[in-house]
Short mmCIF file of C-alpha atoms in Angstrom, two decimals:
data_model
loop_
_atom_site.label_atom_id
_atom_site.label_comp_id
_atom_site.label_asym_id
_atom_site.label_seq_id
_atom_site.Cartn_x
_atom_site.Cartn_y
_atom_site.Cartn_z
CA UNK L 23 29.05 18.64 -66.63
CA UNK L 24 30.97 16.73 -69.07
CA UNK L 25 29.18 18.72 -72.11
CA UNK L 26 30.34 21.72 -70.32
CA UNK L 27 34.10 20.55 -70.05
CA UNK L 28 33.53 19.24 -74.01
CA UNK L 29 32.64 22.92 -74.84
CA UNK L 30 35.05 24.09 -73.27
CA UNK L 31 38.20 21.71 -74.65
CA UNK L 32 37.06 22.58 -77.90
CA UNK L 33 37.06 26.31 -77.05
CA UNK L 34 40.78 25.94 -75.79
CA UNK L 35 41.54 24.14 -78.55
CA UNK L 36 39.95 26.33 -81.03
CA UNK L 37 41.76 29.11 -79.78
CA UNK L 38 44.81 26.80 -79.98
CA UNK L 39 44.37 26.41 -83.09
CA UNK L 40 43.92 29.51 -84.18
CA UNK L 41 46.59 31.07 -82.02
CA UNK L 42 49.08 28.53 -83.90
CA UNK L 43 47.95 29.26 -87.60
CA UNK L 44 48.53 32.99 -86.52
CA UNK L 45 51.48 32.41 -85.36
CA UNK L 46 52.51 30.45 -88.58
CA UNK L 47 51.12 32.57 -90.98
CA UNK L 48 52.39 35.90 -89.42
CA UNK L 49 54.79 35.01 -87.23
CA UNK L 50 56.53 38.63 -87.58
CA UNK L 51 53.23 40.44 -87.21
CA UNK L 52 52.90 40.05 -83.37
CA UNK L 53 54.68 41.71 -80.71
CA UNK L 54 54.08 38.96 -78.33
CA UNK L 55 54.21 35.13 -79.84
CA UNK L 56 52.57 32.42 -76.88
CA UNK L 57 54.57 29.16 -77.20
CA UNK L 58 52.90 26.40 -78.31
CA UNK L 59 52.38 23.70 -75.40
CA UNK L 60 50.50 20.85 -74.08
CA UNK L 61 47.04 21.05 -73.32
CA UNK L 62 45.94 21.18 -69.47
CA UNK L 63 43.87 18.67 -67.89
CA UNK L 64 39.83 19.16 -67.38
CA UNK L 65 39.24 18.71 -63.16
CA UNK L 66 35.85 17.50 -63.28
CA UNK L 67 35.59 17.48 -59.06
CA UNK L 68 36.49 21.36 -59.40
CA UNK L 69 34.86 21.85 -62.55
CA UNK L 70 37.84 23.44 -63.95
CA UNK L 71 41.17 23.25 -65.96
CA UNK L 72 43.93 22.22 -63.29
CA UNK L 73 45.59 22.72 -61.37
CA UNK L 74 43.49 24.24 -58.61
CA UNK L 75 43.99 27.82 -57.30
CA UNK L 76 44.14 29.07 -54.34
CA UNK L 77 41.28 31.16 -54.37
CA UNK L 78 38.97 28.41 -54.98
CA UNK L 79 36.05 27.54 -52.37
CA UNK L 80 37.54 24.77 -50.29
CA UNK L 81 34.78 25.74 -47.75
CA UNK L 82 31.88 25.79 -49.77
CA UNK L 83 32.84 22.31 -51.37
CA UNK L 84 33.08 20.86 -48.03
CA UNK L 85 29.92 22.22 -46.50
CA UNK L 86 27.90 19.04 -46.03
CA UNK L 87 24.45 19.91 -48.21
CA UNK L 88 21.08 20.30 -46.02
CA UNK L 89 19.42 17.40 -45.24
CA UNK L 90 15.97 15.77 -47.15
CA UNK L 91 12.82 14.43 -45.37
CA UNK L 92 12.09 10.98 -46.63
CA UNK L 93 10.00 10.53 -43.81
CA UNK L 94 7.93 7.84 -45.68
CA UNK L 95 10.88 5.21 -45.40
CA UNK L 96 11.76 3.67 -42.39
CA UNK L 97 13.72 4.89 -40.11
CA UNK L 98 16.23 1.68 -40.67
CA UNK L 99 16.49 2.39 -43.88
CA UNK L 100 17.05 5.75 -43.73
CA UNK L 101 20.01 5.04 -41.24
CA UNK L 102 21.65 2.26 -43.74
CA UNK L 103 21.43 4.99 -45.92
CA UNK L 104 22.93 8.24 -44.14
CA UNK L 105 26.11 5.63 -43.09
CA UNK L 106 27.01 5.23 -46.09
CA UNK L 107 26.41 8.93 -47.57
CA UNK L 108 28.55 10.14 -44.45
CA UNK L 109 31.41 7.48 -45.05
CA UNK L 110 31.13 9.00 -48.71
CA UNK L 111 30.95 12.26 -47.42
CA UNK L 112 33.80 11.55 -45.15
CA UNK L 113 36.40 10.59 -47.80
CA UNK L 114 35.35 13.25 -50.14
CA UNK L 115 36.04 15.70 -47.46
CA UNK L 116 39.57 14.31 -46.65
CA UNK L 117 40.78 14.51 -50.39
CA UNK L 118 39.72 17.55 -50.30
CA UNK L 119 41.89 18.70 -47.19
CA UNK L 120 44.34 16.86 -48.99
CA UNK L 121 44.73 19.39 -51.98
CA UNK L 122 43.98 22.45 -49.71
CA UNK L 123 47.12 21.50 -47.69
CA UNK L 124 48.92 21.21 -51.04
CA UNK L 125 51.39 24.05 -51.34
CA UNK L 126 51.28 26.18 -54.92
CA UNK L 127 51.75 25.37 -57.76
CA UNK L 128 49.59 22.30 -57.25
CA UNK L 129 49.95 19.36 -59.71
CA UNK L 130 47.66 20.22 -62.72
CA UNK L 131 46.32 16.66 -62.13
CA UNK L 132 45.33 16.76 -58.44
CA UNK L 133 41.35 16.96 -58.24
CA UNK L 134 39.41 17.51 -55.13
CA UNK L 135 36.83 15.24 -53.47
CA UNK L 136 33.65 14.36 -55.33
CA UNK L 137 30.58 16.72 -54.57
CA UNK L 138 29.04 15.71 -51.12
CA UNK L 139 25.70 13.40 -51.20
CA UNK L 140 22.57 14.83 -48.94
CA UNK L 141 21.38 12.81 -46.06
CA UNK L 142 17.93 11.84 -44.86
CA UNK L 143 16.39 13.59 -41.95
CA UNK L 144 15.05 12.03 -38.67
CA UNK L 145 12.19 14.10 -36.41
CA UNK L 146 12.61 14.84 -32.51
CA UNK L 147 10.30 12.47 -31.87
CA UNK L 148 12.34 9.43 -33.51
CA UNK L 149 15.85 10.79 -31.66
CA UNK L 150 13.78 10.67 -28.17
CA UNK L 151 12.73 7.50 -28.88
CA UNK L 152 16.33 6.30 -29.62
CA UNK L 153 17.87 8.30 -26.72
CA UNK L 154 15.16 6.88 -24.34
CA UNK L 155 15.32 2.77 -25.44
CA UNK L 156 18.71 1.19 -25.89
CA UNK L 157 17.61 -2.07 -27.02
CA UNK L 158 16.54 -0.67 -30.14
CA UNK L 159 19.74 1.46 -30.91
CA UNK L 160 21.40 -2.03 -30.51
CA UNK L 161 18.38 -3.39 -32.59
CA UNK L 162 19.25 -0.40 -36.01
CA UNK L 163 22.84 0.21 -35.30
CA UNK L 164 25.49 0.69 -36.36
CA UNK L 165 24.79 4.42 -36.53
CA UNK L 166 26.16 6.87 -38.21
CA UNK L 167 27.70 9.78 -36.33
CA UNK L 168 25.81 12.68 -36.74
CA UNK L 169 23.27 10.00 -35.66
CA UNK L 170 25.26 9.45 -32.59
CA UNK L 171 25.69 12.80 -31.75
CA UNK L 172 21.80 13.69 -31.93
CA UNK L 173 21.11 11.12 -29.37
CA UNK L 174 23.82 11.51 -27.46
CA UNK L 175 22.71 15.47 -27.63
CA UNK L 176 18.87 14.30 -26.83
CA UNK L 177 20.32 12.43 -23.46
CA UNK L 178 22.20 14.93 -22.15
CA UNK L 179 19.10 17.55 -22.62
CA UNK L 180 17.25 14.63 -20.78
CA UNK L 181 19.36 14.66 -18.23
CA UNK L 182 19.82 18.26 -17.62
CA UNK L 183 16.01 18.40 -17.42
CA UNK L 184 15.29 15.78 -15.14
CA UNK L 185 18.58 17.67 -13.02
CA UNK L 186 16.50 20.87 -13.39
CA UNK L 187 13.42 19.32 -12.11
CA UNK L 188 14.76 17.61 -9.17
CA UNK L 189 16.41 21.10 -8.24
CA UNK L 190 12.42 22.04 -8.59
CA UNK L 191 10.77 19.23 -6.50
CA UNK L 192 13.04 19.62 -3.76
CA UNK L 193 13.01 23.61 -3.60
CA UNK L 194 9.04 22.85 -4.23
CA UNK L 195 9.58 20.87 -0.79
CA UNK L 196 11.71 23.00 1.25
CA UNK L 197 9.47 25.47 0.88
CA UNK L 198 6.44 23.65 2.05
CA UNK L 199 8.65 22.39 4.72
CA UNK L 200 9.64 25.85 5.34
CA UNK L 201 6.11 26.52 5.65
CA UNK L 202 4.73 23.66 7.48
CA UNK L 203 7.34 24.82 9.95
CA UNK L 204 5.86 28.06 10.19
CA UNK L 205 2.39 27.14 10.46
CA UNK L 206 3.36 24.35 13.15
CA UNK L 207 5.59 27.18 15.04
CA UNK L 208 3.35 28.59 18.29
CA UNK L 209 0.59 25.73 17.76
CA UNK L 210 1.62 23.61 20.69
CA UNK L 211 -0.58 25.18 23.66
CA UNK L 212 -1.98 23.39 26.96
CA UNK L 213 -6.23 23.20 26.71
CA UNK L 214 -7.97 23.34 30.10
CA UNK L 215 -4.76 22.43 31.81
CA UNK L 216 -5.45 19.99 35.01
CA UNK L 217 -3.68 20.03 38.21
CA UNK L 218 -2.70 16.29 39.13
CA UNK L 219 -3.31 16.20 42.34
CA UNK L 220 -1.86 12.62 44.88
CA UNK L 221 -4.26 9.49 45.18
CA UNK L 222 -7.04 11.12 42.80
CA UNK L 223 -7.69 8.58 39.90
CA UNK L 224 -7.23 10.14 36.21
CA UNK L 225 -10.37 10.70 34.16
CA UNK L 226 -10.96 8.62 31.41
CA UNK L 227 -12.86 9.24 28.38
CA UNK L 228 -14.66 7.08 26.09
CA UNK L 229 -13.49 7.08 22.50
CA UNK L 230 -15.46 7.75 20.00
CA UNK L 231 -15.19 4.80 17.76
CA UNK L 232 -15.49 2.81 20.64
CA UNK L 233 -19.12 3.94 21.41
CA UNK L 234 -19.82 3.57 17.43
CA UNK L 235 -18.67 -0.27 17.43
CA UNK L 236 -21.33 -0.80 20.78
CA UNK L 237 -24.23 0.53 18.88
CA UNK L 238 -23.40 -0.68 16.13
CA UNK L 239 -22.86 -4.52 17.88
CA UNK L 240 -19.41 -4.72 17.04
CA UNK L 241 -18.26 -4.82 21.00
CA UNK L 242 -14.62 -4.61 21.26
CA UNK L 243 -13.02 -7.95 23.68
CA UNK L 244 -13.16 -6.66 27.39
CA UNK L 245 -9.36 -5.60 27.52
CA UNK L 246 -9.66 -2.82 24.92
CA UNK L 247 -11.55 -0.58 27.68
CA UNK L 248 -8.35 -0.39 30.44
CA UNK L 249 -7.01 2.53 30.61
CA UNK L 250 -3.78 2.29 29.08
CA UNK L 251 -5.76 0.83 26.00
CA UNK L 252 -8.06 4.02 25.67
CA UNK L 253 -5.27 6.36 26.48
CA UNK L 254 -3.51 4.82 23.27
CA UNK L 255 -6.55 5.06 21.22
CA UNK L 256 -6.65 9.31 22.44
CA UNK L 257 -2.88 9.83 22.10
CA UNK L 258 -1.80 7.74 19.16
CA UNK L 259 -4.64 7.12 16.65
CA UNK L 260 -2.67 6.53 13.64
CA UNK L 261 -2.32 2.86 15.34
CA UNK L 262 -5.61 2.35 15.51
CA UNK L 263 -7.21 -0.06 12.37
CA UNK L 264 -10.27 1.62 11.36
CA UNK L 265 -12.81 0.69 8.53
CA UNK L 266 -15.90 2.35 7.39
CA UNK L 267 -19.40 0.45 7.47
CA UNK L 268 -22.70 0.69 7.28
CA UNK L 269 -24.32 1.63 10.39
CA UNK L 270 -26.23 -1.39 12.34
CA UNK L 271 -30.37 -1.42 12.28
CA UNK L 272 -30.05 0.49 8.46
CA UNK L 273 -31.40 -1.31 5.56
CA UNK L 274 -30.97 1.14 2.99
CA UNK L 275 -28.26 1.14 0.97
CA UNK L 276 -27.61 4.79 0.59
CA UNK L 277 -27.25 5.19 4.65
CA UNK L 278 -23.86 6.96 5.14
CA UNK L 279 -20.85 4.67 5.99
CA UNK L 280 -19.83 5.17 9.83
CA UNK L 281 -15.97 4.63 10.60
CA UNK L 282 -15.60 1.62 13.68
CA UNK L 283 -12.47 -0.35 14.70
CA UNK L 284 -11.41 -3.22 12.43
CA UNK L 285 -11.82 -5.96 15.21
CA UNK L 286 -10.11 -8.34 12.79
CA UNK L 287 -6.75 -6.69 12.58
CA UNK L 288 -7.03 -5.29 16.38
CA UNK L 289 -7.55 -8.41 17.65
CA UNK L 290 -4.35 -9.53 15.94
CA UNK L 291 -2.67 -6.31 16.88
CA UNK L 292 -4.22 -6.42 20.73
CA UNK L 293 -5.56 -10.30 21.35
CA UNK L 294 -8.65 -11.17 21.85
CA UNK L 295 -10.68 -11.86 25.69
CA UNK L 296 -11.42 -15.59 25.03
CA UNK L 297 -8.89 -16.42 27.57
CA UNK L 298 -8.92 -15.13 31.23
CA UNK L 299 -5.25 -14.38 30.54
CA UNK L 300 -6.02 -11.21 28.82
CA UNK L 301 -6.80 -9.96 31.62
CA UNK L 302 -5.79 -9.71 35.81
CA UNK L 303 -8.58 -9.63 38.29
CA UNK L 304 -7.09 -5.98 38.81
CA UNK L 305 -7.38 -4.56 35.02
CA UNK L 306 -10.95 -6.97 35.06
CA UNK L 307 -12.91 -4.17 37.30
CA UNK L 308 -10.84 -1.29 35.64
CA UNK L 309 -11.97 -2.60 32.26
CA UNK L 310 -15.59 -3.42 33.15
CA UNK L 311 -15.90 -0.31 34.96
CA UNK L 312 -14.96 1.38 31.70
CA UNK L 313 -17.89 -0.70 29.89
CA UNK L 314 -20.17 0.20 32.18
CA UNK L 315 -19.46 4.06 31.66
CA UNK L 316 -19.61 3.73 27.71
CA UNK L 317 -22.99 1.70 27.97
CA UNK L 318 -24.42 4.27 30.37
CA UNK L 319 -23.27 6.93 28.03
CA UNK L 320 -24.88 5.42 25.06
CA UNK L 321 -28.12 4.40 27.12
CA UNK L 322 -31.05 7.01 28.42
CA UNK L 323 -32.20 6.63 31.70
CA UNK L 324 -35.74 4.23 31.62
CA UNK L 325 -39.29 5.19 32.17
CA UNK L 326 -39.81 3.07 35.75
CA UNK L 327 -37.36 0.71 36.85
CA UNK L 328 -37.55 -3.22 36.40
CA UNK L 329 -38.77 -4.99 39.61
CA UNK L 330 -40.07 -8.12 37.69
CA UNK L 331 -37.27 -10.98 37.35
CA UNK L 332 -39.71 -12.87 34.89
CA UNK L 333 -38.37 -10.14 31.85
CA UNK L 334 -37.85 -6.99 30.82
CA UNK L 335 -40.91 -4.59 29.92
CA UNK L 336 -41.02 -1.79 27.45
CA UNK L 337 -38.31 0.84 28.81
CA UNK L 338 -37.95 -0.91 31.99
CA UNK L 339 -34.37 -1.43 32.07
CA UNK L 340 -31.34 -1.10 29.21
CA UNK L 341 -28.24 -2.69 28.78
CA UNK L 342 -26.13 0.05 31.33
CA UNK L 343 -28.71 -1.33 34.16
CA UNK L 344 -28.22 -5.28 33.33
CA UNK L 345 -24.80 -4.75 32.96
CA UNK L 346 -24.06 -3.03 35.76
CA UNK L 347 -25.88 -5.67 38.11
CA UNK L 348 -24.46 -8.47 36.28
CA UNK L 349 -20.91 -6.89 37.24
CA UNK L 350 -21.54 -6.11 40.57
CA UNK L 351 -22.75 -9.44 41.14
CA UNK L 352 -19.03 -10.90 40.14
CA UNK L 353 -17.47 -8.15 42.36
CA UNK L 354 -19.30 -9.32 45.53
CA UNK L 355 -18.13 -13.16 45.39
CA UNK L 356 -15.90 -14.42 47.61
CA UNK L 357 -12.38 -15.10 46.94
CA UNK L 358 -12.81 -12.78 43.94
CA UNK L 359 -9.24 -12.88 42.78
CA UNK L 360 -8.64 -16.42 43.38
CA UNK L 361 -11.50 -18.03 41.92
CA UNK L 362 -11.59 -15.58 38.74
CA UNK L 363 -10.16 -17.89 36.08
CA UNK L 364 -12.08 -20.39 36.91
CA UNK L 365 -15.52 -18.63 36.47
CA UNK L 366 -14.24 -15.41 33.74
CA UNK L 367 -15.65 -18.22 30.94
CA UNK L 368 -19.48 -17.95 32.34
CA UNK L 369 -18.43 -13.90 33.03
CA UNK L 370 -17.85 -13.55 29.30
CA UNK L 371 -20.81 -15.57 28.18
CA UNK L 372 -23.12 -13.93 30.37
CA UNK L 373 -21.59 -10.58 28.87
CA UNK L 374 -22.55 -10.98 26.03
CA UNK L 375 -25.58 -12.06 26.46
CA UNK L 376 -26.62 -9.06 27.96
CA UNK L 377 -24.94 -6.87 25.02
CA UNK L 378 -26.14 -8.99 22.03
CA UNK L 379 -28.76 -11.20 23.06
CA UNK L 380 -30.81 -8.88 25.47
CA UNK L 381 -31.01 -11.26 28.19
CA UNK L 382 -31.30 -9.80 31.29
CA UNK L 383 -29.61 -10.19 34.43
CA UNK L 384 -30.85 -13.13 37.04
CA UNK L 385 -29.22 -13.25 40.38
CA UNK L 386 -30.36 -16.34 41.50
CA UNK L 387 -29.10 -17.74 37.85
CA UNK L 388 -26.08 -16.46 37.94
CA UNK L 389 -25.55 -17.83 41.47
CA UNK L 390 -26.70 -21.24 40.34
CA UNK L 391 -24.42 -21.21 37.56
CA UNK L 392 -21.24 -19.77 39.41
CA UNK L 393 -21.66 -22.58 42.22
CA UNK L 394 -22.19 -25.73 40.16
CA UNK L 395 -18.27 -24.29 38.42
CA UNK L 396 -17.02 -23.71 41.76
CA UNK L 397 -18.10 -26.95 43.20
CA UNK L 398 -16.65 -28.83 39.91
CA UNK L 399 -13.58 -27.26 39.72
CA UNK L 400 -12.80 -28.27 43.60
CA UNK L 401 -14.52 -31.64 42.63
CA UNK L 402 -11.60 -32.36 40.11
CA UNK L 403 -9.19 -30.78 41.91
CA UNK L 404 -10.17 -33.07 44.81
CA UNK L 405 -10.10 -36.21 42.72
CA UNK L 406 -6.56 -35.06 41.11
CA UNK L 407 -5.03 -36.03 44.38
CA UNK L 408 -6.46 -39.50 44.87
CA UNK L 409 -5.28 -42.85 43.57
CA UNK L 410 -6.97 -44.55 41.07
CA UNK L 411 -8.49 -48.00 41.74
CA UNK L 412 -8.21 -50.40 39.26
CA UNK L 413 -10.95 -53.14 38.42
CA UNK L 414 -10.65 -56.30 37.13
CA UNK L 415 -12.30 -56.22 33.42
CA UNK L 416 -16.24 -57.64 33.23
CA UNK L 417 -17.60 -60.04 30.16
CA UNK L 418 -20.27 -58.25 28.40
CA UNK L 419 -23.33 -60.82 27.69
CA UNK L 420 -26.18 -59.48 25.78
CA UNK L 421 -27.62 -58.71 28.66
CA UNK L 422 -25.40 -55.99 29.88
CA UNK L 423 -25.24 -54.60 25.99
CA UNK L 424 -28.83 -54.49 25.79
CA UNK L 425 -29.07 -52.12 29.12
CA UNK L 426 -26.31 -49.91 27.72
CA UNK L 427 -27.53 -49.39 24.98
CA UNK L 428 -30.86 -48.81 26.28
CA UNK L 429 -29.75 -46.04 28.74
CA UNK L 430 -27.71 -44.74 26.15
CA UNK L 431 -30.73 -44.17 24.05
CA UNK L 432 -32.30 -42.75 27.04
CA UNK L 433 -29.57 -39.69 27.51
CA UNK L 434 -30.05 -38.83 23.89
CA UNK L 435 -33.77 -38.78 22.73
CA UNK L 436 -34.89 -37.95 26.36
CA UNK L 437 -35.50 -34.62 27.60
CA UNK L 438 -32.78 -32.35 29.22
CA UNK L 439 -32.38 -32.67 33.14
CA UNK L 440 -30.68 -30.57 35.92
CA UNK L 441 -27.81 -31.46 36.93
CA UNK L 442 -29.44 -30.09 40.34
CA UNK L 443 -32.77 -31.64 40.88
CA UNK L 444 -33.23 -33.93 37.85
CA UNK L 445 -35.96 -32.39 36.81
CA UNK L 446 -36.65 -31.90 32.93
CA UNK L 447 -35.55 -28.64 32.44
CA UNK L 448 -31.85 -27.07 31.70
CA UNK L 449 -29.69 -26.27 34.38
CA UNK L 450 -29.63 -22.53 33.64
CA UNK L 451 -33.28 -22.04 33.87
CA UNK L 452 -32.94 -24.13 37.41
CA UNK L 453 -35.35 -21.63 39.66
CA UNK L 454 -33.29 -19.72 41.73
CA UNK L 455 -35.22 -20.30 45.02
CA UNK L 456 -35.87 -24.02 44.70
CA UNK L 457 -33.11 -25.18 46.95
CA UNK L 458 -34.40 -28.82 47.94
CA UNK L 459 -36.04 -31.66 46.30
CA UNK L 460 -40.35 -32.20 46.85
CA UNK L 461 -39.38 -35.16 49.80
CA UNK L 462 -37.32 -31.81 51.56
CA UNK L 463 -33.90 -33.22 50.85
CA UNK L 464 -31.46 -31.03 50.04
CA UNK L 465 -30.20 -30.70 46.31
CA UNK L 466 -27.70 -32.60 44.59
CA UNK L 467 -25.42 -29.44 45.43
#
């Protein structure tokens, strides 16, 4: 540039020159004589001999020159650098303005803004990246403003876009909505419609899952089987805990996984039957009588029918039949309703018994049993209401420890005896028609 503006002086000043010893040498010979004057001064921002005309390019000297890729620097770097080319940029373009809005003739001497410096590019990627994580803006700032712009640009697409697709989503659900509602229009209708008819009892039916967890020994407490707890289990089964197991009696470990009630969260949800408070003497036979229908639906009818009270034979009885005589043996007692807390313990045991441990029923067992409860429940009721005597305190001498400790010894390394007739063998396995002792006395009870 400057040995363009050197050739050019000289050239001016050669003609100058020239022009001048013309003039002196001739000056008659010419019809026209220039006067001799100051030269003008060299714009080296224009790249011409002020002042500046009005035709010249304003526009094309202020048109910010396309951008580089430097993508090899860092992008911190590279935005260090574009602030300051754009401040330099900036300032160039504003004394440029300046002579533009300079009215002709403009001062020979007033030069427009330095040629404008490039910048370095950034890719989509590294705008998204800025528009998406503030921290690091705050991290590489300050920016420069085309810099700002882009992102602010790149968040307002963002936003429009994630606008545009939750217009999408929630056309995308009124229309399955829309058709949900059609498919569910017309699908109510009444199957096998029954007539209720006054004093006929409702019929229930077994769930499913219910006869599952029986074979599969998971029984559910007694109080799951009223009625109001099997209508919920038909009507709202998205209440119902569920879990998925392998079936009972299976070794394998490919057998296919059979769905049965979670007893541990139903039992939280519904309680458990440890407790005769679970259930009235009422909901007892409505339950049971439930049972009983699930075990006969589960059980096949046997070969011959058990007559023997020694044991069961092969398919000479099945849990329906021993459970069904075990509850009808609790229905015939006296004072059913009365006396049912104080023998539902010995119900429950006996229960299950029959549905885990095979044992099958013994009438004159159970009788046993349920009488030595009765008669010490009204024997502590009975000594409830009596005062208590009071006994002046005996001296132990070694003889007395000696026989305690003795009999003590006794009770625990001899062998068990009924509480009946004393005899070495456990009260449950009393027989149930021995009813006096060998002398013809009548039993203890």
């Amino acid at each position: 540039m400057q040995s363009v503006s050197a050739s050019r002086n000289s050239a001016s000043d050669a003609t100058l020159g020239s022009s001048g010893s013309a003039e002196s040498q001739s000056p008659a010979g010419n019809d026209f004589v220039r006067p001799f004057g100051p030269s003008l001064p060299f714009l080296p921002n224009a790249n011409l001999v002020g002042p500046v005309p009005d035709d010249f390019d304003f526009e094309r000297h202020m048109t910010v020159p396309e951008g580089i890729s430097r993508l090899g620097l860092p992008l911190g770097i590279r935005i260090r650098r574009n602030a300051e080319v754009e401040r330099f940029n900036d300032e160039s373009i504003s004394e440029t303005v300046d002579v533009l809005a300079t009215p002709s003739p403009r001062p020979p001497d007033l030069d427009v803004g330095p040629a404008l410096k490039v910048t370095y590019c950034y890719t989509e990627s590294e705008i998204e990246e800025l528009a998406h994580s503030q921290p690091l803006c705050d991290s590489l700032g300050p920016f420069p403003p085309s810099l700002i712009r882009q992102i602010a640009a790149s968040r307002a697409k963002g936003k429009k876009e994630a606008e545009l697709l939750r217009q999408v989503e929630k056309d995308k659900e009124k229309e399955a909505d829309s058709s949900v509602r059609n498919k569910l229009i017309g699908t109510m209708e009444m199957q096998n419609p029954i007539k209720r008819v006054f004093g006929e009892a409702k019929e229930i039916v077994i769930p499913t899952i219910y006869l599952l967890n029986i074979r599969n020994r998971l029984i559910p407490p007694l109080h799951f089987f009223t009625n109001h707890r099997i209508e919920s289990v038909h009507t709202s089964p998205q209440t119902i805990h569920t879990k998925f197991v392998r079936p009972f009696g299976i070794e394998e470990q490919s057998g296919e996984k059979v769905q049965l009630l979670d007893l541990g969260k139903m039992i939280t949800l519904w309680g458990n039957d440890d407790n005769h408070e679970c259930l009235s003497p009422l909901r007892f036979l409505e339950a049971s009588k439930n049972l009983l229908a699930a075990l006969q639906l589960l059980c096949k009818a046997p070969s011959e029918p058990r007559e023997s009270t020694e044991g069961p034979t092969t398919n000479s009885t099945n849990y329906a039949i021993e459970y069904e005589q075990h509850l009808s043996y609790f229905k015939q007692l006296d004072d059913f309703e009365d006396t049912f807390a104080i023998w539902y313990d010995f119900e429950r045991e006996a229960r299950m018994d029959i549905l885990l441990g095979n044992v099958v029923f013994d009438w004159a067992k159970y009788a046993a049993r349920v009488h030595i409860i009765l008669q010490t429940r009204q024997a502590i009721v009975s000594n409830a209401h009596l005062p208590r005597a009071k006994f002046p305190r005996l001296a132990t001498s070694p003889d007395v420890s000696v026989a305690r400790a003795s009999s003590s010894k006794f009770f625990r390394d001899g062998a068990p005896a009924c509480l009946l007739c004393g005899k070495p063998h456990r009260l449950f396995d009393h027989p149930g028609n021995i009813s006096s002792f060998d002398d013809g006395k009548p039993l203890f009870v």
